[in-house]
mmCIF file of C-alpha atoms and ligand atoms in Angstrom:
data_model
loop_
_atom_site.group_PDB
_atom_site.id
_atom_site.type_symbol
_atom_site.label_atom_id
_atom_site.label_comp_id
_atom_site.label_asym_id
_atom_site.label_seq_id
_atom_site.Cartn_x
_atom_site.Cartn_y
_atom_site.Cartn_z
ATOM 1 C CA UNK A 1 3.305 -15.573 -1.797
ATOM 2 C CA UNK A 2 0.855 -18.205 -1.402
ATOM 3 C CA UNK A 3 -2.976 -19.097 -2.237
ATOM 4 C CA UNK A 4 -3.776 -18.497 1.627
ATOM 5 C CA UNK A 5 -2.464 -15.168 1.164
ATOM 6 C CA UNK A 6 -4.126 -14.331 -1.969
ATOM 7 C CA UNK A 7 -7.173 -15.705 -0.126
ATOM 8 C CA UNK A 8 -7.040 -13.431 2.792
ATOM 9 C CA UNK A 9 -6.777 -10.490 0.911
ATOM 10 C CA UNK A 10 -9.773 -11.518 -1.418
ATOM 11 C CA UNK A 11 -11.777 -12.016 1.716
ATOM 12 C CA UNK A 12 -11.777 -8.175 2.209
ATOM 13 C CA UNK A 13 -10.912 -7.041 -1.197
ATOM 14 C CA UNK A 14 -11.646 -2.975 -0.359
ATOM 15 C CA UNK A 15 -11.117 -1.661 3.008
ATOM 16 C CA UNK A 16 -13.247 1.036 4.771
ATOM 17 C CA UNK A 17 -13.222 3.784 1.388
ATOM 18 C CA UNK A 18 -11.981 1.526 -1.067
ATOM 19 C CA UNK A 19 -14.632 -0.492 -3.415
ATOM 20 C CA UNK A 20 -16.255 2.511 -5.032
ATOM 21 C CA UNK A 21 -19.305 1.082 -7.065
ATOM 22 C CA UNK A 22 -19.602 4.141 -9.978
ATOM 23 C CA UNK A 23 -17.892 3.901 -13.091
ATOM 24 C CA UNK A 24 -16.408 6.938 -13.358
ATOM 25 C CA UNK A 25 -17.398 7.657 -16.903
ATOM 26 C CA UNK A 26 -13.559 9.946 -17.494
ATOM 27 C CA UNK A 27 -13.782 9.496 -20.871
ATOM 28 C CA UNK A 28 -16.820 11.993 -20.844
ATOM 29 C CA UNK A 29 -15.812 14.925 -18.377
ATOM 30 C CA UNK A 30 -14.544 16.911 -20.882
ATOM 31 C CA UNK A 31 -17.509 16.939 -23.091
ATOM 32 C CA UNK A 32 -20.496 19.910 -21.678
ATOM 33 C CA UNK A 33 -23.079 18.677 -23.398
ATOM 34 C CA UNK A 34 -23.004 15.295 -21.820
ATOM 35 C CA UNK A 35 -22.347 16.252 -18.668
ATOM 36 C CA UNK A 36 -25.132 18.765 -18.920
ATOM 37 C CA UNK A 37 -27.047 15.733 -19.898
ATOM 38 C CA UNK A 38 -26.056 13.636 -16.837
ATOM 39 C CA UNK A 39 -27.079 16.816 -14.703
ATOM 40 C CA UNK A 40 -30.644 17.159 -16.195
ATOM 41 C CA UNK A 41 -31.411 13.408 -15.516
ATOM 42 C CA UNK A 42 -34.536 13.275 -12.941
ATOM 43 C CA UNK A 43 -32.644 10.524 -11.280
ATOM 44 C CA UNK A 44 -28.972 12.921 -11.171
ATOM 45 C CA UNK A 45 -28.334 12.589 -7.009
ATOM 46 C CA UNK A 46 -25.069 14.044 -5.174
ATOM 47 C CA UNK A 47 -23.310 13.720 -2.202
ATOM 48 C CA UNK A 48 -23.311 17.125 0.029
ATOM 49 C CA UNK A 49 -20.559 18.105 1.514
ATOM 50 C CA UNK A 50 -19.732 21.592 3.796
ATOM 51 C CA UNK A 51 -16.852 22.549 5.466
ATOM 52 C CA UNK A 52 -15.456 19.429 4.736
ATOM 53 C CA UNK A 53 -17.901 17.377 6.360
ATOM 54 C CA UNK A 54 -20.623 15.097 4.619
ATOM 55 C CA UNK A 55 -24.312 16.123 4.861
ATOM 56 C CA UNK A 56 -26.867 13.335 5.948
ATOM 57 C CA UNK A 57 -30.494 12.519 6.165
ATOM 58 C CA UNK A 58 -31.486 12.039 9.863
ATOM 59 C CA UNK A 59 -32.900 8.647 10.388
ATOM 60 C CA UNK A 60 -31.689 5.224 11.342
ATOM 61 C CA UNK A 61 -28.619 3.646 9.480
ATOM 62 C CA UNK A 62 -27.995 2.605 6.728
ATOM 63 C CA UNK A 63 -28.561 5.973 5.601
ATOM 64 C CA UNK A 64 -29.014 7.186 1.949
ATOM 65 C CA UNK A 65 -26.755 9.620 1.715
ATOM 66 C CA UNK A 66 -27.111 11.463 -1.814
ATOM 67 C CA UNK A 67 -29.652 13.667 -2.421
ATOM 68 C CA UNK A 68 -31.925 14.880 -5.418
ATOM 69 C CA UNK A 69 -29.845 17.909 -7.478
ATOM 70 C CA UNK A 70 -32.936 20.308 -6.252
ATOM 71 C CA UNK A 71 -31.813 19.964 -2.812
ATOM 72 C CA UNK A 72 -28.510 21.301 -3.848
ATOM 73 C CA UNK A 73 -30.406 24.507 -5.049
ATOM 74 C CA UNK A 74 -32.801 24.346 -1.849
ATOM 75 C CA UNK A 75 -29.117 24.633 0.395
ATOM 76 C CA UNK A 76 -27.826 27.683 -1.634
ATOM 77 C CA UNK A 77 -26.296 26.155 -4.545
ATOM 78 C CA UNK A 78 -22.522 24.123 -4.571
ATOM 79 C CA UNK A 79 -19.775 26.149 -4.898
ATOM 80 C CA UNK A 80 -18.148 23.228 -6.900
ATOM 81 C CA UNK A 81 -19.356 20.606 -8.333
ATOM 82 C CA UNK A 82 -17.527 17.327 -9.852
ATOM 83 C CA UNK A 83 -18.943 14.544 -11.620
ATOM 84 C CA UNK A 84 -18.349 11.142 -9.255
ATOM 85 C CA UNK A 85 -19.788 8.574 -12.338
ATOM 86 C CA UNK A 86 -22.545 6.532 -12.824
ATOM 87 C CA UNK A 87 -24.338 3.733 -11.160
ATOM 88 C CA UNK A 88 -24.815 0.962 -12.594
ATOM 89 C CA UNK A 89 -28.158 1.534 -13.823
ATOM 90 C CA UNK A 90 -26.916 5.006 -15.626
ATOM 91 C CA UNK A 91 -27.879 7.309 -12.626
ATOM 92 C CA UNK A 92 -25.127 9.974 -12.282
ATOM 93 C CA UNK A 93 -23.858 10.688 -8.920
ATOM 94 C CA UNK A 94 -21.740 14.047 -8.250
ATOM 95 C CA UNK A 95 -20.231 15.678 -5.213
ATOM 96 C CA UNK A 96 -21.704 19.282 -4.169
ATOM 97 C CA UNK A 97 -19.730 21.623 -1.903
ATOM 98 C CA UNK A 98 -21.749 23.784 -0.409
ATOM 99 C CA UNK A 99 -20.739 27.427 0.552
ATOM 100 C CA UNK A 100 -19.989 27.797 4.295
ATOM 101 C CA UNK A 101 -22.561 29.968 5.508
ATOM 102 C CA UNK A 102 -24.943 26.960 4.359
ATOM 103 C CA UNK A 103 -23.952 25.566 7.441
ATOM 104 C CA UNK A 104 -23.507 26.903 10.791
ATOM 105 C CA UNK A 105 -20.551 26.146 13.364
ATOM 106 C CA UNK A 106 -22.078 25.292 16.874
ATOM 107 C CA UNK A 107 -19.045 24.143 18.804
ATOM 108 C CA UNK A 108 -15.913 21.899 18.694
ATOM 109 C CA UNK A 109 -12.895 22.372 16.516
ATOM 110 C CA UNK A 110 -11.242 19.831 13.700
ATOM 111 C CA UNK A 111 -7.812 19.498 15.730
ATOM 112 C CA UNK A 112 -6.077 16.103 17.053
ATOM 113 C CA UNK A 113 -7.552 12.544 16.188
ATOM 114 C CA UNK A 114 -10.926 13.451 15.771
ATOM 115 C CA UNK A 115 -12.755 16.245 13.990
ATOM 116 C CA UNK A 116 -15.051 17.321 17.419
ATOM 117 C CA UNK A 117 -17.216 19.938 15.204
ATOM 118 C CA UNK A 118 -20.666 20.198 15.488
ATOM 119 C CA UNK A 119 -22.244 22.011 12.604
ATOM 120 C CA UNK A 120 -25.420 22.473 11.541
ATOM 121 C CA UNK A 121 -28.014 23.118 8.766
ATOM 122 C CA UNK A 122 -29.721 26.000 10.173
ATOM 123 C CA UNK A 123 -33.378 25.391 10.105
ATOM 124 C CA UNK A 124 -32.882 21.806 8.662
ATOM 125 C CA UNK A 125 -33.951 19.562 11.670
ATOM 126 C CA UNK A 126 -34.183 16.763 9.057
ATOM 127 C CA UNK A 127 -30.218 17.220 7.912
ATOM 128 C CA UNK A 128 -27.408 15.828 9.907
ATOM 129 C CA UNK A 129 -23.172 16.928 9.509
ATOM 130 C CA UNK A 130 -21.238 14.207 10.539
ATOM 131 C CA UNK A 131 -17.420 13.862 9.914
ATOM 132 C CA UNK A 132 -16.537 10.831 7.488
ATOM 133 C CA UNK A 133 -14.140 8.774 9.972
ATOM 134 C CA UNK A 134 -17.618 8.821 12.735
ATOM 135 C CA UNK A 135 -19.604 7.613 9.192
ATOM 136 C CA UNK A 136 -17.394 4.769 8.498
ATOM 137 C CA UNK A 137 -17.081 3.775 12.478
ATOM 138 C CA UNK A 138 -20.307 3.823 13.146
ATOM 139 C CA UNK A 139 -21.417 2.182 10.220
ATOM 140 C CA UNK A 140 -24.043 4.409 9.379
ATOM 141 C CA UNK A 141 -23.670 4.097 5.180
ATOM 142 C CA UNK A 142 -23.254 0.851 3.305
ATOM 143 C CA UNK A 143 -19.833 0.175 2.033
ATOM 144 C CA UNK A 144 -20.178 1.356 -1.297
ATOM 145 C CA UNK A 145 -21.950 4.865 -0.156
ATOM 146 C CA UNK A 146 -18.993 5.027 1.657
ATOM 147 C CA UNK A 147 -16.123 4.968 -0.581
ATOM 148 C CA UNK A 148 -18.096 7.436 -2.141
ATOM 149 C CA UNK A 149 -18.465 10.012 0.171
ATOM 150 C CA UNK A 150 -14.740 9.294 0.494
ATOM 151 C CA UNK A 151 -14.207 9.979 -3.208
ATOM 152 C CA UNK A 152 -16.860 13.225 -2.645
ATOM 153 C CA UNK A 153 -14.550 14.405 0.267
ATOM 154 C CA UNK A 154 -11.136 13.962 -1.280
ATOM 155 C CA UNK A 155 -12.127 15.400 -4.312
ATOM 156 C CA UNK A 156 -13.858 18.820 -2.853
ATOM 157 C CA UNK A 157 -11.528 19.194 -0.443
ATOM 158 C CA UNK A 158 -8.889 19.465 -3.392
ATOM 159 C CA UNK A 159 -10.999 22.213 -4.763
ATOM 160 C CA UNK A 160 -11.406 24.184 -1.806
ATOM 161 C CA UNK A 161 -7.513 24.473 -1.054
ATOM 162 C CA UNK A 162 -6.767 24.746 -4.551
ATOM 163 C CA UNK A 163 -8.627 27.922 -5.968
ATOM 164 C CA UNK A 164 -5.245 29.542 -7.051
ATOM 165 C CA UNK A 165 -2.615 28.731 -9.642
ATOM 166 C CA UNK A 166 0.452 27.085 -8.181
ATOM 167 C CA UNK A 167 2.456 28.144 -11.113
ATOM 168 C CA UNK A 168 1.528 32.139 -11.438
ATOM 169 C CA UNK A 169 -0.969 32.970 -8.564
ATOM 170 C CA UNK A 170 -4.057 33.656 -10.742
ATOM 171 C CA UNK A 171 -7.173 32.312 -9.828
ATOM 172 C CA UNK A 172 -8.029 29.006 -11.613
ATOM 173 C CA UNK A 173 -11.518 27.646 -12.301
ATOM 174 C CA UNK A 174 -13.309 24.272 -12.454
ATOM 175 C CA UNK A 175 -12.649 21.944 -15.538
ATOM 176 C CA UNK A 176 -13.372 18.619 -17.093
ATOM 177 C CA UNK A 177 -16.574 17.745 -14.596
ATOM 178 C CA UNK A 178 -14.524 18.800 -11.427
ATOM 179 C CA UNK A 179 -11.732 16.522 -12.163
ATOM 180 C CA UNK A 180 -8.983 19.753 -13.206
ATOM 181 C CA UNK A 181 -8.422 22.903 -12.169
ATOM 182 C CA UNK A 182 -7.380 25.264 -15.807
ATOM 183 C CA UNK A 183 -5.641 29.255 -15.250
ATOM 184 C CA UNK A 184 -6.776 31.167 -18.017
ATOM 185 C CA UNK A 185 -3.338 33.525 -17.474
ATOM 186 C CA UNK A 186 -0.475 30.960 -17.832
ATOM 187 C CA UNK A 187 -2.413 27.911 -19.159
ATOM 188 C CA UNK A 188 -1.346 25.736 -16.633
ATOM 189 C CA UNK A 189 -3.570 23.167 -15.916
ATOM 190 C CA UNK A 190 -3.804 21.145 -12.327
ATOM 191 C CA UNK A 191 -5.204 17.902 -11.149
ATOM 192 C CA UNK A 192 -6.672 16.726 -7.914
ATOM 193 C CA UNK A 193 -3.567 14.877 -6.100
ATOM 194 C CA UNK A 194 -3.436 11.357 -4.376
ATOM 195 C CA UNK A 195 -0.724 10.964 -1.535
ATOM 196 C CA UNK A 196 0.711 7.960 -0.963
ATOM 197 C CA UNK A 197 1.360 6.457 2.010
ATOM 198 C CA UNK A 198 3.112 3.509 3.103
ATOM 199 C CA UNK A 199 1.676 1.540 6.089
ATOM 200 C CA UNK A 200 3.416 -1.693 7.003
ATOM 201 C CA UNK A 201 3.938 -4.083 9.550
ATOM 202 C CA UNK A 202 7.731 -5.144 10.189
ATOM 203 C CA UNK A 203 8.337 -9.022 10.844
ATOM 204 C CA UNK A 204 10.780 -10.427 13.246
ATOM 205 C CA UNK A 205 9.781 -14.193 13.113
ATOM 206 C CA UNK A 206 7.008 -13.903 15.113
ATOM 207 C CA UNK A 207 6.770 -11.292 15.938
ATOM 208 C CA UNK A 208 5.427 -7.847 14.908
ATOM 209 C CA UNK A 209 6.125 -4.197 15.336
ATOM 210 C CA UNK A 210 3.633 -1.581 16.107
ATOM 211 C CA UNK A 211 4.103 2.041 17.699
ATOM 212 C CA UNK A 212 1.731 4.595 18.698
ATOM 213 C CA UNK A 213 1.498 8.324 18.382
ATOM 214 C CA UNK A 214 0.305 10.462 21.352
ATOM 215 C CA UNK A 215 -2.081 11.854 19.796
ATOM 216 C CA UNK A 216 -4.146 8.524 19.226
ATOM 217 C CA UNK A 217 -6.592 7.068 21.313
ATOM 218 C CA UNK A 218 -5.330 5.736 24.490
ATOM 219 C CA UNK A 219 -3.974 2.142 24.327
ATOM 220 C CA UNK A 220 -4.133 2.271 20.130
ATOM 221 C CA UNK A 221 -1.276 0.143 19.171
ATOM 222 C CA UNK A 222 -0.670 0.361 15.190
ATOM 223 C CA UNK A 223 1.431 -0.384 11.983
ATOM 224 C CA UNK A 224 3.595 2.544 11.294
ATOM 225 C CA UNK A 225 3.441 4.736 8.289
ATOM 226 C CA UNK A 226 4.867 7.730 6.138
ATOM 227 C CA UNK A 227 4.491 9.466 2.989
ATOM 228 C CA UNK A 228 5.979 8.241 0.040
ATOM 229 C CA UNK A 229 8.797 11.185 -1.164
ATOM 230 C CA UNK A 230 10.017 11.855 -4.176
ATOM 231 C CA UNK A 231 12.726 10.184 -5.622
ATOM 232 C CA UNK A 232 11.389 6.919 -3.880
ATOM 233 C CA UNK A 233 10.441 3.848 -4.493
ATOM 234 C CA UNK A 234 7.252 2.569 -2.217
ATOM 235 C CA UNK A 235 10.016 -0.465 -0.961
ATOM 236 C CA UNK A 236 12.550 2.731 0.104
ATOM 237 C CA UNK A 237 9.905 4.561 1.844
ATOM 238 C CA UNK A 238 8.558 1.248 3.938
ATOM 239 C CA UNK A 239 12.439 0.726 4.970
ATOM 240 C CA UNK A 240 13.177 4.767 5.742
ATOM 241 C CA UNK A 241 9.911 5.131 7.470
ATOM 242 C CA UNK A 242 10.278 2.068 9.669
ATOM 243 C CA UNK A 243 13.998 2.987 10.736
ATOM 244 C CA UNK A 244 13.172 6.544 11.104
ATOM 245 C CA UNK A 245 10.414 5.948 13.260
ATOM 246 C CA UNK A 246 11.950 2.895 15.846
ATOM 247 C CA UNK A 247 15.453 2.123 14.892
ATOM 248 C CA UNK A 248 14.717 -1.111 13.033
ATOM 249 C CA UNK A 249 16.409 -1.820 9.834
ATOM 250 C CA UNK A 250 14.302 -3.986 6.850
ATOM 251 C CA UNK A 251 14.873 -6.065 4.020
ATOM 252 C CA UNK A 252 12.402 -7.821 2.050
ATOM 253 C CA UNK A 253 9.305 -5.645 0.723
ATOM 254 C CA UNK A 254 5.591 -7.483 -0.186
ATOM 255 C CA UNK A 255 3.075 -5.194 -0.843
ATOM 256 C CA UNK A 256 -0.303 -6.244 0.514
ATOM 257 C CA UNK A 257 -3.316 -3.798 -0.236
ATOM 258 C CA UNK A 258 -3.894 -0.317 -0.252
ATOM 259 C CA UNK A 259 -6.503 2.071 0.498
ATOM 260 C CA UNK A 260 -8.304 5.111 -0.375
ATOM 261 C CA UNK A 261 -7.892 7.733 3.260
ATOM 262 C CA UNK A 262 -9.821 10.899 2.615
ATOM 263 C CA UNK A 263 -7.998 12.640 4.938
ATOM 264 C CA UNK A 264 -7.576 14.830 3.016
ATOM 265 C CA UNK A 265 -6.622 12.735 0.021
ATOM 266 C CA UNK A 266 -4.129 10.078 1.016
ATOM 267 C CA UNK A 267 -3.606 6.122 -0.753
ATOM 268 C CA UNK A 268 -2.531 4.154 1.906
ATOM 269 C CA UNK A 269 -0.399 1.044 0.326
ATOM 270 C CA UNK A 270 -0.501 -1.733 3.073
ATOM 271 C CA UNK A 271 3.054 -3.261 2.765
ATOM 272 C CA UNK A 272 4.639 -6.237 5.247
ATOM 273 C CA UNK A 273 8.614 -6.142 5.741
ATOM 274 C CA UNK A 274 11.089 -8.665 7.409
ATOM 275 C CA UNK A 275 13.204 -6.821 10.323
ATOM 276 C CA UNK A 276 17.149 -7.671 9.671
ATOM 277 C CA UNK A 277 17.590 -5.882 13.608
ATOM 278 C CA UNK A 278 15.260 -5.993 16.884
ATOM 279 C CA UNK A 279 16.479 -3.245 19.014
ATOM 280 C CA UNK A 280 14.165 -0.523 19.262
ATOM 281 C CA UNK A 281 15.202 3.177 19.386
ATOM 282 C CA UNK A 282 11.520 5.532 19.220
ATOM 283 C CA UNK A 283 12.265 8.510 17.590
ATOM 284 C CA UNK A 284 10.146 10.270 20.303
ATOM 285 C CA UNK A 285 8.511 12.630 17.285
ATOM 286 C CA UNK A 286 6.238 10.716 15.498
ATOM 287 C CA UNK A 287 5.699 7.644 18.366
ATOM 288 C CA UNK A 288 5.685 7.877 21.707
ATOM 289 C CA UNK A 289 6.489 3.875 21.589
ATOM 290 C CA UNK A 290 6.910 0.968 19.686
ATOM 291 C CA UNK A 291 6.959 -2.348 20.733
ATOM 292 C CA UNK A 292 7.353 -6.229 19.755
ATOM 293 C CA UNK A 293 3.977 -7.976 20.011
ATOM 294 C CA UNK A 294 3.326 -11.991 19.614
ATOM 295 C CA UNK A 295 0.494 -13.579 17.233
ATOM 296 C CA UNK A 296 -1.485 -14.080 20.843
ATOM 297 C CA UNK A 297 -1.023 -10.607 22.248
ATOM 298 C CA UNK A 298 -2.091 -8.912 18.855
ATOM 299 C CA UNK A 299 -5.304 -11.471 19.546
ATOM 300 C CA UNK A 300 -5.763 -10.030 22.529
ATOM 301 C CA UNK A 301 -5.842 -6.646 21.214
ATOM 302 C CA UNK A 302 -8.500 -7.664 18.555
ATOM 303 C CA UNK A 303 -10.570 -9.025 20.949
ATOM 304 C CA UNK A 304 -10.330 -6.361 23.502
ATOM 305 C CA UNK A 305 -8.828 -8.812 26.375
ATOM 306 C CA UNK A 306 -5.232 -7.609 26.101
ATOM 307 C CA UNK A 307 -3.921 -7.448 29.837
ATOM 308 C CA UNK A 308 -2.750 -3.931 29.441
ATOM 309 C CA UNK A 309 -5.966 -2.821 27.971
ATOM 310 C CA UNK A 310 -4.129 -2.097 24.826
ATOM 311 C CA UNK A 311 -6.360 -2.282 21.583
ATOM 312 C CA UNK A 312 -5.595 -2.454 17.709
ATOM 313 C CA UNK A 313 -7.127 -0.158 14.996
ATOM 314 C CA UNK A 314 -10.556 -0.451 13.784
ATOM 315 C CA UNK A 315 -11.609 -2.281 10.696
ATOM 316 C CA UNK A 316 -12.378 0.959 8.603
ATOM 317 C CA UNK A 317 -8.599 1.013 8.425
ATOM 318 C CA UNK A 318 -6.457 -1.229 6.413
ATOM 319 C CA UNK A 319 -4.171 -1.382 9.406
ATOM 320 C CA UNK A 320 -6.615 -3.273 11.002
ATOM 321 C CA UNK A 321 -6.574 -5.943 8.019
ATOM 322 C CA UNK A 322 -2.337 -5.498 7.658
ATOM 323 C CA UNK A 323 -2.743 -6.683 11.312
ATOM 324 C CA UNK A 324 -5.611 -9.627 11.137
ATOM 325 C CA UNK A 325 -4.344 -11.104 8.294
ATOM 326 C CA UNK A 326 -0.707 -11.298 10.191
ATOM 327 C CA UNK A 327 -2.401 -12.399 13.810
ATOM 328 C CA UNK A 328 -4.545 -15.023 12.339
ATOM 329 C CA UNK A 329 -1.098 -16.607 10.494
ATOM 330 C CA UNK A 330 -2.434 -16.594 6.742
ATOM 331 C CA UNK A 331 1.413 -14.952 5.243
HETATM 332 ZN ZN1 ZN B 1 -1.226 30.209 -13.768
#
């Protein structure tokens, strides 16, 4: 590793969700009275979320996206509620689920690439549902609001699946400012999980490797990636996923960066690896192809001249940045 590479990666030091500006104040979750405190603060604000899907003001971006406590209470009250932290003038920020039948359902479903729901605050013309990966596309938050909502999302939508006790089957309930889940029958006590995920880019000289999945937008050419399971190291799971995916064996490891994906709760570690093979075999499950591209025709992809009309990820994902930071020849 070099200074150019340490460089690149400082140039974008948080990707799309990462770069969360609250301290998360974990030291104090456990303790009622201060979180009681935090709550009663005039200047307490939270991020809304309902059937998954943030809550915004209506109006031109940047949007502000949290809202006063009372507005909670205005919307039917939050079915959960977690602490995020504190900005950094002391104003507490938490996440508030809302029940379901706060919002309404008008059409769409949450299926394939995109989540295509349209939902609703009834009688709210002022209030606007839109799903976080439209958010961080369209740019309609700053970067920090965004990594929280992120954190809001990830967070509640750990709640919502969770309301049961993995161990025993009892019902649990909230603890430590939203940040564990407690069963009063076996004592068990559950946290709010992180997935990891490697997403890498193989090197063959140079060259690159980068599949697609069907189910991605057409032309989207992108770094592969897996889960991380257990037993593995994040190295082992870069060199599994890349052979099980295309037939190409790896060596050498670097990680790069990683990155917060609230969907629903993922760390994606951005990873590059040096191919000891070159023929390609798509598994035909995961990809529908993968492919060798040169520094120039991963260019082309950035700047949307590729002859084939094929394009690269977007820049709210750390793919995009795995990809840049290889096209533009800094490692
Ligand atoms: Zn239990």
């Amino acid at each position: 590793m070099n200074d150019a590479f340490f460089k690149t990666v400082a140039r974008a030091p948080a990707f799309g969700f990462g770069g969360g500006p609250l301290d998360r104040v974990s030291e104090r979750r456990d303790d009622l009275a201060a979180v009681a405190a935090l709550r009663a603060r005039p200047d307490a604000r939270a991020a809304l979320i309902a059937r998954d899907m943030p809550i915004l003001p209506r109006g031109e971006a940047p949007l502000a996206p949290f809202f006063p406590l009372a507005e909670v209470e205005r919307l039917g009250g939050a079915r959960i509620e977690a602490l995020l932290g504190l900005e950094a003038g002391g104003a507490p920020v938490f996440a508030a689920l809302l029940p379901d039948d706060a919002v309404e359902l008008i059409s769409g479903d949450s299926e394939g690439f995109l989540d295509r729901r349209q939902l609703v605050v009834p009688g709210r013309d002022d209030l606007a549902l839109i799903d976080l990966r439209s958010i961080a596309v369209q740019g309609l938050v700053d970067a920090a609001s965004l990594a929280v909502l992120g954190q809001a999302k990830a967070i509640l939508s750990w709640h919502a699946r969770h309301g049961f006790c993995a161990n025993c089957g009892a019902p649990t309930r909230v603890a430590a400012a939203g940040w564990r889940r407690e069963c009063d029958v076996c004592k068990a006590q559950h946290f709010p999980r992180t997935d990891p995920v490697v997403i890498m880019l193989a090197l063959d000289g140079e060259r690159c490797l980068l599949g697609r999945q069907a189910r991605w937008p057409t032309g989207m050419y992108s770094c592969l990636a897996g889960f991380v399971e257990p037993g593995e190291t994040i190295e082992e799971a870069v060199r599994r996923e890349i052979r099980e995916e295309s037939g190409i064996v790896c060596g050498e490891v670097a990680y790069l960066a990683s990155q917060p994906w609230p969907f629903p709760s993922s760390l994606m570690i951005g990873c590059l690896a040096r191919a000891a093979s070159r023929d390609i075999v798509v598994d035909g499950e995961e990809l529908e192809d993968a492919r060798w591209f040169a520094r120039d025709e991963v260019a082309a992809m950035f700047d949307k001249r590729h002859p084939e009309g094929l394009s690269a990820p977007a820049p709210m994902a750390i793919a995009h940045h795995i990809l840049r930071v290889w096209a533009e020849g800094d490692v």
